[in-house]
mmCIF file of C-alpha atoms and ligand atoms in Angstrom:
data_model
loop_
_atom_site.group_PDB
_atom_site.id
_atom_site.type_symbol
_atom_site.label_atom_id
_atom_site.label_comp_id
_atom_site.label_asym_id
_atom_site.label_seq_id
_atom_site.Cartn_x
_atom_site.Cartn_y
_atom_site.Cartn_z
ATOM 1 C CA UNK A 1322 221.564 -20.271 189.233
ATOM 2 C CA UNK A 1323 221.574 -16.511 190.038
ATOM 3 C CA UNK A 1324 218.080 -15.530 192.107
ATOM 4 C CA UNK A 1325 216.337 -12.013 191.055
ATOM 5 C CA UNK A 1326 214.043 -10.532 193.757
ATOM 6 C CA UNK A 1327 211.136 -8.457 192.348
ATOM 7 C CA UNK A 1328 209.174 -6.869 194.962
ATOM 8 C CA UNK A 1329 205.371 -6.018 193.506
ATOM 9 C CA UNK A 1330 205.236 -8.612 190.549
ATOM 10 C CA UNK A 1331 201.394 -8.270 190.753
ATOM 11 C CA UNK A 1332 200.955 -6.830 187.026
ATOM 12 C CA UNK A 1333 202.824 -4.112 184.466
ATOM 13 C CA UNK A 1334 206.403 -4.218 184.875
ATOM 14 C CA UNK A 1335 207.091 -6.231 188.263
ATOM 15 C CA UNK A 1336 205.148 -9.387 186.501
ATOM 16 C CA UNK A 1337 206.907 -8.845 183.153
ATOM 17 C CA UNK A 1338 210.181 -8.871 185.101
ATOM 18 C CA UNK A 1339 209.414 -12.228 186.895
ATOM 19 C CA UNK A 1340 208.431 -14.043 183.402
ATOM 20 C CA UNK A 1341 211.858 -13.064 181.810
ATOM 21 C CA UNK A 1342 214.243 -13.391 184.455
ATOM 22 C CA UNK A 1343 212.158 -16.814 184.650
ATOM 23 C CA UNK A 1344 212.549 -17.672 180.935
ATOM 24 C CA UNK A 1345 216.224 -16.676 181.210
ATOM 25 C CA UNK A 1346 216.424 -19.464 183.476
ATOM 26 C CA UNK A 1347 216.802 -17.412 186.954
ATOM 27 C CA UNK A 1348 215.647 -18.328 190.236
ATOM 28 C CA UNK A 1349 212.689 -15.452 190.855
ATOM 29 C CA UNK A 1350 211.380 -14.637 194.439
ATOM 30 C CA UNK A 1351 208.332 -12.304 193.706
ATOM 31 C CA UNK A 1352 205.661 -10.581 195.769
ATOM 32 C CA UNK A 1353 202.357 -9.289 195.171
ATOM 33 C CA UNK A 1354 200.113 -7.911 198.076
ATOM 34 C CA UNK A 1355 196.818 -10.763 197.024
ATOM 35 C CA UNK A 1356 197.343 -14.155 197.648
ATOM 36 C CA UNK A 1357 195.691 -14.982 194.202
ATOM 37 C CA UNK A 1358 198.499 -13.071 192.308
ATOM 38 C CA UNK A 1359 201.010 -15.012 194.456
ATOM 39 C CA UNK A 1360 199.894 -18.286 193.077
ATOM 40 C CA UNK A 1361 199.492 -16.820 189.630
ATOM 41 C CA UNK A 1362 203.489 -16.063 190.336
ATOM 42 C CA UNK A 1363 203.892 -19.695 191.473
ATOM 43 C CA UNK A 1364 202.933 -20.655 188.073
ATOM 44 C CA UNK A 1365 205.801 -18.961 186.625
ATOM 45 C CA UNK A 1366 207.941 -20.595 188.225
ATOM 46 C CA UNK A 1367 208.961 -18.197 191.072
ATOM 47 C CA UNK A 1368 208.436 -18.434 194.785
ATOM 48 C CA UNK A 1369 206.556 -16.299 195.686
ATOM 49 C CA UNK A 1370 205.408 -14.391 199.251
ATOM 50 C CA UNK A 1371 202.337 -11.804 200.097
ATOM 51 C CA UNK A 1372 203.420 -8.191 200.669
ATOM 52 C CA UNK A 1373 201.915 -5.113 200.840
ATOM 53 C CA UNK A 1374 204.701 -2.911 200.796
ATOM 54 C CA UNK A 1375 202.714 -0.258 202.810
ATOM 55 C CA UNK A 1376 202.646 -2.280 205.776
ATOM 56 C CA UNK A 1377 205.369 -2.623 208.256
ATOM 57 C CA UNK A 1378 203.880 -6.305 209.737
ATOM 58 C CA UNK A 1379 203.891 -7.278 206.174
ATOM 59 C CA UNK A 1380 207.560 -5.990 205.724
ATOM 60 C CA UNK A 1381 208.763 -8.370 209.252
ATOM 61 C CA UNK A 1382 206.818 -11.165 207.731
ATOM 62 C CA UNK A 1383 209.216 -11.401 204.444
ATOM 63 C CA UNK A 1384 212.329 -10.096 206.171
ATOM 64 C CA UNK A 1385 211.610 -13.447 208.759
ATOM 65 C CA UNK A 1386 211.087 -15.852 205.661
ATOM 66 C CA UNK A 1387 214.304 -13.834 202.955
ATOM 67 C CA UNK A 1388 216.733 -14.320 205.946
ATOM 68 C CA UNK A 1389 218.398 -17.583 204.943
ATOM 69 C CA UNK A 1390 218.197 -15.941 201.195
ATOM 70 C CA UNK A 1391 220.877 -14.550 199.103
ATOM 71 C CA UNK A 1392 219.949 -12.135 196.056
ATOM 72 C CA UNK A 1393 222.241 -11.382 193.506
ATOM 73 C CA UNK A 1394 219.521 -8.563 191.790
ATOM 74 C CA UNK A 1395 216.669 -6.893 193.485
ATOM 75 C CA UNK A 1396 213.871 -4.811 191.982
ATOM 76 C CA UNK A 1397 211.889 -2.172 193.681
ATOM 77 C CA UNK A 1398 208.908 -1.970 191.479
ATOM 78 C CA UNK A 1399 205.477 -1.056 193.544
ATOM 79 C CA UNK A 1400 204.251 1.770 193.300
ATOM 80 C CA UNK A 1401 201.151 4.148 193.004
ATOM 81 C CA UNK A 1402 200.698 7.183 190.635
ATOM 82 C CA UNK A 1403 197.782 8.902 193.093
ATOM 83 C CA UNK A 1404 196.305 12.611 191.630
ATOM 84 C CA UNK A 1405 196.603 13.314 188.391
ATOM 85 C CA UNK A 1406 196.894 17.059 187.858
ATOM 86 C CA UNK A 1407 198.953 20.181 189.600
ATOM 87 C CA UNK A 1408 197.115 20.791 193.007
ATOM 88 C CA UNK A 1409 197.956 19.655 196.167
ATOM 89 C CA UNK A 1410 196.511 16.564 197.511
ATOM 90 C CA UNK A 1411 194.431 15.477 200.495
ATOM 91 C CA UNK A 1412 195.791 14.147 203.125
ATOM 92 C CA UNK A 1413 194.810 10.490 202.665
ATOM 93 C CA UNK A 1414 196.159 11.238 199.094
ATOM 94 C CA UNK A 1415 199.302 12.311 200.285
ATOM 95 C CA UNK A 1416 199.821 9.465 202.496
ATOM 96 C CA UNK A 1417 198.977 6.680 200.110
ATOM 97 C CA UNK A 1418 201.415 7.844 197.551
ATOM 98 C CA UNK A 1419 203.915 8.914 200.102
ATOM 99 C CA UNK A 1420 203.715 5.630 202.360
ATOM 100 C CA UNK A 1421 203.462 3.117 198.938
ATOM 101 C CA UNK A 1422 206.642 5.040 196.595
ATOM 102 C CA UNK A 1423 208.907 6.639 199.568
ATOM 103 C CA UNK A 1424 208.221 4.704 203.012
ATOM 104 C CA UNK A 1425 208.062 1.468 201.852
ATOM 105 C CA UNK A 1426 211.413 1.615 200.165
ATOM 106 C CA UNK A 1427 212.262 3.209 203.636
ATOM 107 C CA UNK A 1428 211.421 -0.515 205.475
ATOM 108 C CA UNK A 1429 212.439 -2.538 202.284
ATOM 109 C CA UNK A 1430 216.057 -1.795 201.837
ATOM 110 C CA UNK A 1431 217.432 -2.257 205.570
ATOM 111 C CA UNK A 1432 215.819 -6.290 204.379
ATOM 112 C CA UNK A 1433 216.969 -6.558 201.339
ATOM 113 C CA UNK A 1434 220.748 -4.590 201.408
ATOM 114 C CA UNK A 1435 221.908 -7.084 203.744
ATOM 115 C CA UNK A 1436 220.789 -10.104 201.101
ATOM 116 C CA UNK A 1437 222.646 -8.655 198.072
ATOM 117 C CA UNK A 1438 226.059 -7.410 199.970
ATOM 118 C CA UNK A 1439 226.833 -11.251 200.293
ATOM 119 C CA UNK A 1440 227.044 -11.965 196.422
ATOM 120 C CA UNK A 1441 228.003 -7.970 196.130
ATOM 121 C CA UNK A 1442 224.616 -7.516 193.972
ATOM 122 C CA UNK A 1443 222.470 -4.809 192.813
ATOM 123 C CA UNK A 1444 219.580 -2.931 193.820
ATOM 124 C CA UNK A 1445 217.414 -1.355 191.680
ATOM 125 C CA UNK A 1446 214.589 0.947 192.368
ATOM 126 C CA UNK A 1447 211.391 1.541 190.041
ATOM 127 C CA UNK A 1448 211.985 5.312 189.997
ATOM 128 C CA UNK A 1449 210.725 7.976 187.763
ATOM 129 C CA UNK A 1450 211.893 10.563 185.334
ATOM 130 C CA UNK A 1451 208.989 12.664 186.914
ATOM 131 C CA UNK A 1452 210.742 12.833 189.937
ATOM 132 C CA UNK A 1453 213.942 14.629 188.452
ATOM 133 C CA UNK A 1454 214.000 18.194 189.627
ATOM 134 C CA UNK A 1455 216.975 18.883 186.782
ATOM 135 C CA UNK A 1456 214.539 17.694 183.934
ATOM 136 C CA UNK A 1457 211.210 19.142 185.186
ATOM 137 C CA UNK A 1458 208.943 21.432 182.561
ATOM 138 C CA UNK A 1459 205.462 20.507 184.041
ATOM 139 C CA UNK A 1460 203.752 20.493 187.429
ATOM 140 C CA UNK A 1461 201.324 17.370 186.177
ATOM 141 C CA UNK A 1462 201.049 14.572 188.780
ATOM 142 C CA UNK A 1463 202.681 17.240 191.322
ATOM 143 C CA UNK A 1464 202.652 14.353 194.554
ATOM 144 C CA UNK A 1465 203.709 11.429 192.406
ATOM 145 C CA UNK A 1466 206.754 13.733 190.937
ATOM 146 C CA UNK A 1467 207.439 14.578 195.226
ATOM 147 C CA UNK A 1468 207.568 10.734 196.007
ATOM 148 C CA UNK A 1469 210.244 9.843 193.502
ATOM 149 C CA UNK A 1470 211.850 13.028 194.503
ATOM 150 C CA UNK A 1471 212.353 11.361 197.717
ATOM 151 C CA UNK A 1472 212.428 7.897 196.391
ATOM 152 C CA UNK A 1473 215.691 8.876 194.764
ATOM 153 C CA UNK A 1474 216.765 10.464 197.750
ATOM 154 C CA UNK A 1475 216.452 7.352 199.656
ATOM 155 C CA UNK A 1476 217.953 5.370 197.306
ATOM 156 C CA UNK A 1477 221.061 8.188 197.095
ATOM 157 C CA UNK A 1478 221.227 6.777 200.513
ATOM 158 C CA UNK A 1479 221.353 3.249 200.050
ATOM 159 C CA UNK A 1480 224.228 3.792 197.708
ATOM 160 C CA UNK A 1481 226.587 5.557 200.857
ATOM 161 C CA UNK A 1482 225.883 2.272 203.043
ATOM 162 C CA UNK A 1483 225.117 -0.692 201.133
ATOM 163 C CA UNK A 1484 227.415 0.806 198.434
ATOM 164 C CA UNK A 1485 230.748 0.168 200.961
ATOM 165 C CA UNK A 1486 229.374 -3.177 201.400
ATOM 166 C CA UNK A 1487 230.017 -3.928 197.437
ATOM 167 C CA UNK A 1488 226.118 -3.269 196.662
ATOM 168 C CA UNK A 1489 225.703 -1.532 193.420
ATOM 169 C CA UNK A 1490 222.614 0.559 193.888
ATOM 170 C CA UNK A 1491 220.248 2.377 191.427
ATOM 171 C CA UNK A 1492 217.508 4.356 190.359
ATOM 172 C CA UNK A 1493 215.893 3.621 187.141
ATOM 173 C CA UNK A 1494 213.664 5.245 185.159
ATOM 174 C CA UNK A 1495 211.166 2.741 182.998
ATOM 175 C CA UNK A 1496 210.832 4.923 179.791
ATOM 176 C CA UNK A 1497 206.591 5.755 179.176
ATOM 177 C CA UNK A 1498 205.309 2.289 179.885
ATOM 178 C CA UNK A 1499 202.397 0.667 178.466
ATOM 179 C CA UNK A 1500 200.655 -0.901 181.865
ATOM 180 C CA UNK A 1501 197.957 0.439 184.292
ATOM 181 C CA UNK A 1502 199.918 3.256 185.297
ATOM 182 C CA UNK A 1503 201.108 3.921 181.947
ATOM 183 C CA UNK A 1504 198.057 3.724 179.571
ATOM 184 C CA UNK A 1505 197.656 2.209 176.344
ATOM 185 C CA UNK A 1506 198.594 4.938 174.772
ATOM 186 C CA UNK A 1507 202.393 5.162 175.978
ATOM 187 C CA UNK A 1508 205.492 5.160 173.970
ATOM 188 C CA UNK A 1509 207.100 1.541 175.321
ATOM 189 C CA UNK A 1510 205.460 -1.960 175.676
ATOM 190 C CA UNK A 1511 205.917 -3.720 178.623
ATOM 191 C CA UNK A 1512 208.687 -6.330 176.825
ATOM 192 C CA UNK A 1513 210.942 -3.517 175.419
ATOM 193 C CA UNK A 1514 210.976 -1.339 178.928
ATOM 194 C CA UNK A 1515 211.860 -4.712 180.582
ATOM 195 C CA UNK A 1516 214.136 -5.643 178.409
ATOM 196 C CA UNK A 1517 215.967 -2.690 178.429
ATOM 197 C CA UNK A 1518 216.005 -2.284 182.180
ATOM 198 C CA UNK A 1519 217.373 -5.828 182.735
ATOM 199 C CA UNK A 1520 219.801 -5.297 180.017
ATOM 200 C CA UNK A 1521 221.260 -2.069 181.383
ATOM 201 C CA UNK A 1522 221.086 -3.737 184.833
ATOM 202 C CA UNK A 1523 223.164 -6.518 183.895
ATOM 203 C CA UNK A 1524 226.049 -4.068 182.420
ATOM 204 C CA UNK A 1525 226.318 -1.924 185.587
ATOM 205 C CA UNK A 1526 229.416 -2.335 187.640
ATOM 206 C CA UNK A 1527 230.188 -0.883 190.793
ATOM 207 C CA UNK A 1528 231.384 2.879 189.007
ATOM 208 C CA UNK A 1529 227.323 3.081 188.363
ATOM 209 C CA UNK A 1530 226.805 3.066 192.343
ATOM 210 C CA UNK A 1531 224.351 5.866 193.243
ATOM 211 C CA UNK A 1532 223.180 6.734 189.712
ATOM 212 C CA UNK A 1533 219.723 7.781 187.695
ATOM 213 C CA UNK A 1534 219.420 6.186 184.891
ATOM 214 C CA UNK A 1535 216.925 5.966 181.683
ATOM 215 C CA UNK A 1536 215.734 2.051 181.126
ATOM 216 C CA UNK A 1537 218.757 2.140 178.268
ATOM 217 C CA UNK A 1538 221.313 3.139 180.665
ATOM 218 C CA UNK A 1539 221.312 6.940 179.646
ATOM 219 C CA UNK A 1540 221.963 8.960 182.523
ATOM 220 C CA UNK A 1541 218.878 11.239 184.325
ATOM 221 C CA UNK A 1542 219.637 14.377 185.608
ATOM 222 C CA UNK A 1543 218.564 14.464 190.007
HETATM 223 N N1 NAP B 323 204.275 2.738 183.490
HETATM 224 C C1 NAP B 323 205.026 3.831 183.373
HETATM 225 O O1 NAP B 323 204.958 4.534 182.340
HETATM 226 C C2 NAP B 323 205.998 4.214 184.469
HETATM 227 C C3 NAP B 323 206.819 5.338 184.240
HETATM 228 C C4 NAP B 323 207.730 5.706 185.234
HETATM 229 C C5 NAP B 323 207.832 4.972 186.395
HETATM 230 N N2 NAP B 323 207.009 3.878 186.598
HETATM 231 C C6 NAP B 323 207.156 3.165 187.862
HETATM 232 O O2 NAP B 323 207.350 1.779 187.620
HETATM 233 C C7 NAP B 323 206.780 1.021 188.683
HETATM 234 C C8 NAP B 323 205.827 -0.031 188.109
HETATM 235 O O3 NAP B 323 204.837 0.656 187.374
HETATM 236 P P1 NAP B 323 203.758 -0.100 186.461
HETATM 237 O O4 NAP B 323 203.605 0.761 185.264
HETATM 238 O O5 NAP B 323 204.073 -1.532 186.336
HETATM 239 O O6 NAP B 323 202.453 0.123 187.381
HETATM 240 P P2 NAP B 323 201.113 -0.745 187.511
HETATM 241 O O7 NAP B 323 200.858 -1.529 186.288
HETATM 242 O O8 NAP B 323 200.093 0.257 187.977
HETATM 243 O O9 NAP B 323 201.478 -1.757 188.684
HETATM 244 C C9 NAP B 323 201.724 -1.264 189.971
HETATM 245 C C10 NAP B 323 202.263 -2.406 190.803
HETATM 246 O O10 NAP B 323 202.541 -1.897 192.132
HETATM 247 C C11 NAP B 323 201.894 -2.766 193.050
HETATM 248 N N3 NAP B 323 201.523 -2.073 194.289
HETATM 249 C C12 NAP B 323 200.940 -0.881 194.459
HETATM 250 N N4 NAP B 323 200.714 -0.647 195.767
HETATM 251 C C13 NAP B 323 201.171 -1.756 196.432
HETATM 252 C C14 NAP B 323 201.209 -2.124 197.790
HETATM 253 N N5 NAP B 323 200.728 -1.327 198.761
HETATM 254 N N6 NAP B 323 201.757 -3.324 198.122
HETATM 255 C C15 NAP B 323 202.239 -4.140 197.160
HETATM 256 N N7 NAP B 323 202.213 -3.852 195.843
HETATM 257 C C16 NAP B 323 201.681 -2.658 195.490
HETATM 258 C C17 NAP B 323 200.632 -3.222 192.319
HETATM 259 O O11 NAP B 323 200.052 -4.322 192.989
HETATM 260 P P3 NAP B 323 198.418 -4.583 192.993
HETATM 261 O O12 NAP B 323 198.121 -5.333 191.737
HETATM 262 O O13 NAP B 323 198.200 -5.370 194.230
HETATM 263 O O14 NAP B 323 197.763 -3.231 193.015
HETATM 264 C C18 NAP B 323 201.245 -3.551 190.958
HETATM 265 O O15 NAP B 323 201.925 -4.774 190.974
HETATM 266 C C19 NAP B 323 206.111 2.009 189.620
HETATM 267 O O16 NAP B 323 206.944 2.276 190.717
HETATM 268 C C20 NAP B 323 205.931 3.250 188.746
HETATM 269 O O17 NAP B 323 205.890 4.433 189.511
HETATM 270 C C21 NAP B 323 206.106 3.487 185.670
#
């Protein structure tokens, strides 16, 4: 049984990924930063461990209990939208978004590369199409599109090492998502964005190493 690891499986897309991998009959190891979400996770079926991705004692405490793990697929899927609008943030704005989308991925992949270059898996990272600087036309959400700006530069990254190691890594971009970030009022439910992203996932080979991709596989412009 192949085991998916889906890192902030609170709520929106995370949880969604965590019930179908689960219904597909995977073995799911989820996190979610409150312990009441982790037993909600429990109930689906996965095992499931506290994080708060912004937190490096949080990141030692899973890295101590993932290290007899192997992964064959691992999502990157926290993350916080912050400011709306084209100013520039606060600092305590800045660092939020900065420390939640770019750190955290930062501290995450040195634990989790290692875990998916024994089965030669993939790595996945909840990216945006906001954070393309080839496909920008609007300043709106000016700090969120600068954290997956470097989100995608630190998973560019994670290609170059854990791609020699037979890791296929990528950045994805959900489509307009209908979840607390997203709104009501986006183009994609929850179900079809998964879906898609799990489908495309599962047709990457190593030639997709170090990509940007749209949730059905179209390529992104950096
Ligand atoms: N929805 C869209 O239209 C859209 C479009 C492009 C990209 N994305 C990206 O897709 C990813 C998922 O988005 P979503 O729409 O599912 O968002 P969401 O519904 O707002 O959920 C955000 C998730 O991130 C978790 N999270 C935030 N800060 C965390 C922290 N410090 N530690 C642990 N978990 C934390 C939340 O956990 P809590 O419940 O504990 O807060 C929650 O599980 C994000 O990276 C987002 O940027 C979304």
């Amino acid at each position: 049984m192949p085991t998916a690891l889906i890192l902030g499986a609170s709520r929106g897309i995370g949880h969604e990924m965590v019930r179908q991998y689960r219904i597909d009959g995977w073995r799911v190891i989820a996190t979610a930063r409150k312990q009441e979400d982790c037993d909600e996770l429990a109930q689906l079926g996965a095992v499931a461990h506290q994080l708060d991705v912004t937190g490096a004692e949080s990141i030692a405490a899973l890295a101590w209990r993932l290290d007899d793990e192997q992964v064959d697929l691992a999502w990157l899927v926290a993350g916080v939208y912050g400011p709306s609008g084209s100013s520039f943030p606060t600092g305590p704005e800045f660092d939020t978004v900065m420390h939640t989308n770019v750190l955290a991925a930062m501290r995450l992949i040195p634990v989790v590369g290692p875990l998916l270059a024994d089965t030669r898996g993939k790595l996945a990272v909840l990216s945006s199409k906001m954070g393309s600087i080839g496909a920008r036309h609007s300043t709106e959400g000016t700090l969120y599109r600068a954290s997956k700006a470097a989100l995608n530069s630190v998973l560019a990254d994670a290609a170059i090492t854990y791609g020699a190691q037979g890791v296929t890594c990528v950045a994805f971009h959900p489509g307009w998502v209908q979840t607390d970030m997203g709104g009501a009022g986006a183009a994609l439910t929850v179900e079809q964005s998964v879906g898609d992203l799990r489908a495309t996932l599962a047709k990457l080979d190593a030639s997709s190493n170090g990509s940007f991709l749209n949730h059905d596989g179209e390529p992104i412009p950096w």
